[in-house]
Amino acid sequence: AQSVTQLGSHVSVSEGALVLLRCNYSSSVPPYLFWYVQYPNQGLQLLLKYTSAATLVKGINGFEAEFKKSETSFHLTKPSAHMSDAAEYFCAVSGGTGANNLFFGTGTRLTVIP
Amino acid sequence: EPEVTQTPSHQVTQMGQEVILRCVPISNHLYFYWYRQILGQKVEFLVSFYNNEISEKSEIFDDQFSVERPDGSNFTLKIRSTKLEDSAMYFCASSLQGTQYEQYFGPGTRLTVT
């Protein structure tokens, strides 16, 4: 069965500091992994995705994530936080071979302190 | 840039009433999805739709739910007899193909059942 766990429902960082949002997955098949961002009163926007190509994936807005099979992790990072990064971030794993639904984590709310 | 649209943005209904949530997926996409997010909880998969039929559904998607693509552009979610626990944000999504392909999400419809 597919699932993701996001450690830390709230993360606060200072502007300019490193952003690290954690995601661990469980999958019975080689996973496809995604990070989505949700700004207030908006839908989910894809930040980046891992689909079995390069393990280090670069996304929009300076975010990147590294797929580590040995650790079953797909943590999201950004070297320098910006005020506009304040949002809710969701990690998701696809349903597996032949399945196209996404399993989401509980989300991490990122606060950026000026 | 193409986007998924949803109407209405907010729907208030009384318990036991039928509601229809509407979505216009991106025009060349082939897979369509509904997800819901109860306040403070994770985003949950409801159903996926491909080639004019349901391809997958979750345990949440019971007999009171139905989906339809009534014409070439709309994709609807019907809840026949709403319950208080159906109050949630409902997201529509679409993707070009399945599995590892990015799902584009709409802004959501907030359903409030009183």
PDB file of N, CA and C in Angstrom, chain B residues 19-54:
ATOM      1  N   VAL B  19     -26.151  17.783  -4.193  1.00  0.00           N
ATOM      2  CA  VAL B  19     -25.305  18.849  -4.716  1.00  0.00           C
ATOM      3  C   VAL B  19     -24.521  18.326  -5.912  1.00  0.00           C
ATOM      4  N   ILE B  20     -24.249  19.209  -6.822  1.00  0.00           N
ATOM      5  CA  ILE B  20     -23.401  18.895  -7.974  1.00  0.00           C
ATOM      6  C   ILE B  20     -22.268  19.897  -8.012  1.00  0.00           C
ATOM      7  N   LEU B  21     -21.069  19.388  -7.973  1.00  0.00           N
ATOM      8  CA  LEU B  21     -19.874  20.215  -8.069  1.00  0.00           C
ATOM      9  C   LEU B  21     -19.329  20.082  -9.484  1.00  0.00           C
ATOM     10  N   ARG B  22     -18.987  21.206 -10.046  1.00  0.00           N
ATOM     11  CA  ARG B  22     -18.594  21.219 -11.452  1.00  0.00           C
ATOM     12  C   ARG B  22     -17.125  21.573 -11.630  1.00  0.00           C
ATOM     13  N   CYS B  23     -16.561  20.978 -12.671  1.00  0.00           N
ATOM     14  CA  CYS B  23     -15.152  21.156 -12.979  1.00  0.00           C
ATOM     15  C   CYS B  23     -14.987  21.196 -14.489  1.00  0.00           C
ATOM     16  N   VAL B  24     -14.095  22.046 -14.934  1.00  0.00           N
ATOM     17  CA  VAL B  24     -13.688  22.028 -16.339  1.00  0.00           C
ATOM     18  C   VAL B  24     -12.206  21.686 -16.367  1.00  0.00           C
ATOM     19  N   PRO B  25     -11.868  20.451 -16.731  1.00  0.00           N
ATOM     20  CA  PRO B  25     -10.454  20.060 -16.787  1.00  0.00           C
ATOM     21  C   PRO B  25      -9.733  20.746 -17.950  1.00  0.00           C
ATOM     22  N   ILE B  26      -8.431  20.574 -17.979  1.00  0.00           N
ATOM     23  CA  ILE B  26      -7.646  21.094 -19.091  1.00  0.00           C
ATOM     24  C   ILE B  26      -8.016  20.318 -20.346  1.00  0.00           C
ATOM     25  N   SER B  27      -8.147  21.020 -21.444  1.00  0.00           N
ATOM     26  CA  SER B  27      -8.866  20.490 -22.604  1.00  0.00           C
ATOM     27  C   SER B  27      -8.275  19.219 -23.211  1.00  0.00           C
ATOM     28  N   ASN B  28      -6.972  19.055 -23.242  1.00  0.00           N
ATOM     29  CA  ASN B  28      -6.403  17.879 -23.894  1.00  0.00           C
ATOM     30  C   ASN B  28      -6.061  16.763 -22.886  1.00  0.00           C
ATOM     31  N   HIS B  29      -6.485  16.928 -21.656  1.00  0.00           N
ATOM     32  CA  HIS B  29      -6.205  15.905 -20.658  1.00  0.00           C
ATOM     33  C   HIS B  29      -7.186  14.747 -20.781  1.00  0.00           C
ATOM     34  N   LEU B  30      -6.720  13.577 -20.355  1.00  0.00           N
ATOM     35  CA  LEU B  30      -7.516  12.372 -20.534  1.00  0.00           C
ATOM     36  C   LEU B  30      -7.998  11.770 -19.214  1.00  0.00           C
ATOM     37  N   TYR B  31      -7.321  12.107 -18.115  1.00  0.00           N
ATOM     38  CA  TYR B  31      -7.663  11.552 -16.807  1.00  0.00           C
ATOM     39  C   TYR B  31      -8.219  12.667 -15.932  1.00  0.00           C
ATOM     40  N   PHE B  32      -9.242  12.337 -15.191  1.00  0.00           N
ATOM     41  CA  PHE B  32      -9.897  13.315 -14.334  1.00  0.00           C
ATOM     42  C   PHE B  32     -10.071  12.710 -12.946  1.00  0.00           C
ATOM     43  N   TYR B  33      -9.991  13.584 -11.937  1.00  0.00           N
ATOM     44  CA  TYR B  33      -9.980  13.115 -10.557  1.00  0.00           C
ATOM     45  C   TYR B  33     -10.802  14.051  -9.672  1.00  0.00           C
ATOM     46  N   TRP B  34     -11.292  13.466  -8.594  1.00  0.00           N
ATOM     47  CA  TRP B  34     -11.836  14.254  -7.498  1.00  0.00           C
ATOM     48  C   TRP B  34     -11.124  13.847  -6.206  1.00  0.00           C
ATOM     49  N   TYR B  35     -10.766  14.864  -5.446  1.00  0.00           N
ATOM     50  CA  TYR B  35     -10.184  14.685  -4.123  1.00  0.00           C
ATOM     51  C   TYR B  35     -10.986  15.547  -3.157  1.00  0.00           C
ATOM     52  N   ARG B  36     -10.877  15.229  -1.876  1.00  0.00           N
ATOM     53  CA  ARG B  36     -11.478  16.120  -0.901  1.00  0.00           C
ATOM     54  C   ARG B  36     -10.513  16.343   0.256  1.00  0.00           C
ATOM     55  N   GLN B  37     -10.717  17.460   0.926  1.00  0.00           N
ATOM     56  CA  GLN B  37      -9.889  17.794   2.079  1.00  0.00           C
ATOM     57  C   GLN B  37     -10.801  18.325   3.175  1.00  0.00           C
ATOM     58  N   ILE B  38     -11.040  17.490   4.166  1.00  0.00           N
ATOM     59  CA  ILE B  38     -11.783  17.948   5.336  1.00  0.00           C
ATOM     60  C   ILE B  38     -10.881  18.904   6.104  1.00  0.00           C
ATOM     61  N   LEU B  39     -11.468  19.933   6.668  1.00  0.00           N
ATOM     62  CA  LEU B  39     -10.705  20.986   7.332  1.00  0.00           C
ATOM     63  C   LEU B  39      -9.701  20.409   8.330  1.00  0.00           C
ATOM     64  N   GLY B  40      -8.451  20.756   8.119  1.00  0.00           N
ATOM     65  CA  GLY B  40      -7.402  20.323   9.036  1.00  0.00           C
ATOM     66  C   GLY B  40      -6.865  18.930   8.777  1.00  0.00           C
ATOM     67  N   GLN B  41      -7.392  18.279   7.744  1.00  0.00           N
ATOM     68  CA  GLN B  41      -6.946  16.917   7.460  1.00  0.00           C
ATOM     69  C   GLN B  41      -6.241  16.845   6.101  1.00  0.00           C
ATOM     70  N   LYS B  42      -5.788  15.663   5.768  1.00  0.00           N
ATOM     71  CA  LYS B  42      -5.044  15.501   4.522  1.00  0.00           C
ATOM     72  C   LYS B  42      -5.987  15.468   3.326  1.00  0.00           C
ATOM     73  N   VAL B  43      -5.407  15.694   2.170  1.00  0.00           N
ATOM     74  CA  VAL B  43      -6.148  15.575   0.917  1.00  0.00           C
ATOM     75  C   VAL B  43      -6.357  14.092   0.634  1.00  0.00           C
ATOM     76  N   GLU B  44      -7.615  13.715   0.348  1.00  0.00           N
ATOM     77  CA  GLU B  44      -7.944  12.297   0.158  1.00  0.00           C
ATOM     78  C   GLU B  44      -8.490  12.064  -1.251  1.00  0.00           C
ATOM     79  N   PHE B  45      -8.034  11.008  -1.862  1.00  0.00           N
ATOM     80  CA  PHE B  45      -8.508  10.615  -3.176  1.00  0.00           C
ATOM     81  C   PHE B  45      -9.941  10.082  -3.095  1.00  0.00           C
ATOM     82  N   LEU B  46     -10.762  10.508  -4.036  1.00  0.00           N
ATOM     83  CA  LEU B  46     -12.119   9.980  -4.128  1.00  0.00           C
ATOM     84  C   LEU B  46     -12.265   9.058  -5.321  1.00  0.00           C
ATOM     85  N   VAL B  47     -11.944   9.581  -6.519  1.00  0.00           N
ATOM     86  CA  VAL B  47     -12.241   8.826  -7.722  1.00  0.00           C
ATOM     87  C   VAL B  47     -11.402   9.332  -8.880  1.00  0.00           C
ATOM     88  N   SER B  48     -11.090   8.426  -9.798  1.00  0.00           N
ATOM     89  CA  SER B  48     -10.467   8.820 -11.058  1.00  0.00           C
ATOM     90  C   SER B  48     -11.337   8.322 -12.205  1.00  0.00           C
ATOM     91  N   PHE B  49     -11.245   9.002 -13.315  1.00  0.00           N
ATOM     92  CA  PHE B  49     -12.176   8.791 -14.437  1.00  0.00           C
ATOM     93  C   PHE B  49     -11.379   8.861 -15.721  1.00  0.00           C
ATOM     94  N   TYR B  50     -11.558   7.843 -16.545  1.00  0.00           N
ATOM     95  CA  TYR B  50     -10.822   7.785 -17.807  1.00  0.00           C
ATOM     96  C   TYR B  50     -11.673   7.077 -18.838  1.00  0.00           C
ATOM     97  N   ASN B  51     -11.683   7.599 -20.033  1.00  0.00           N
ATOM     98  CA  ASN B  51     -12.394   6.957 -21.137  1.00  0.00           C
ATOM     99  C   ASN B  51     -13.868   6.735 -20.786  1.00  0.00           C
ATOM    100  N   ASN B  52     -14.438   7.753 -20.150  1.00  0.00           N
ATOM    101  CA  ASN B  52     -15.866   7.772 -19.807  1.00  0.00           C
ATOM    102  C   ASN B  52     -16.291   6.730 -18.781  1.00  0.00           C
ATOM    103  N   GLU B  53     -15.347   6.288 -17.974  1.00  0.00           N
ATOM    104  CA  GLU B  53     -15.738   5.412 -16.888  1.00  0.00           C
ATOM    105  C   GLU B  53     -14.801   5.580 -15.715  1.00  0.00           C
ATOM    106  N   ILE B  54     -15.258   5.150 -14.554  1.00  0.00           N
ATOM    107  CA  ILE B  54     -14.442   5.215 -13.362  1.00  0.00           C
ATOM    108  C   ILE B  54     -13.297   4.218 -13.485  1.00  0.00           C
TER     109      ILE B  54
END
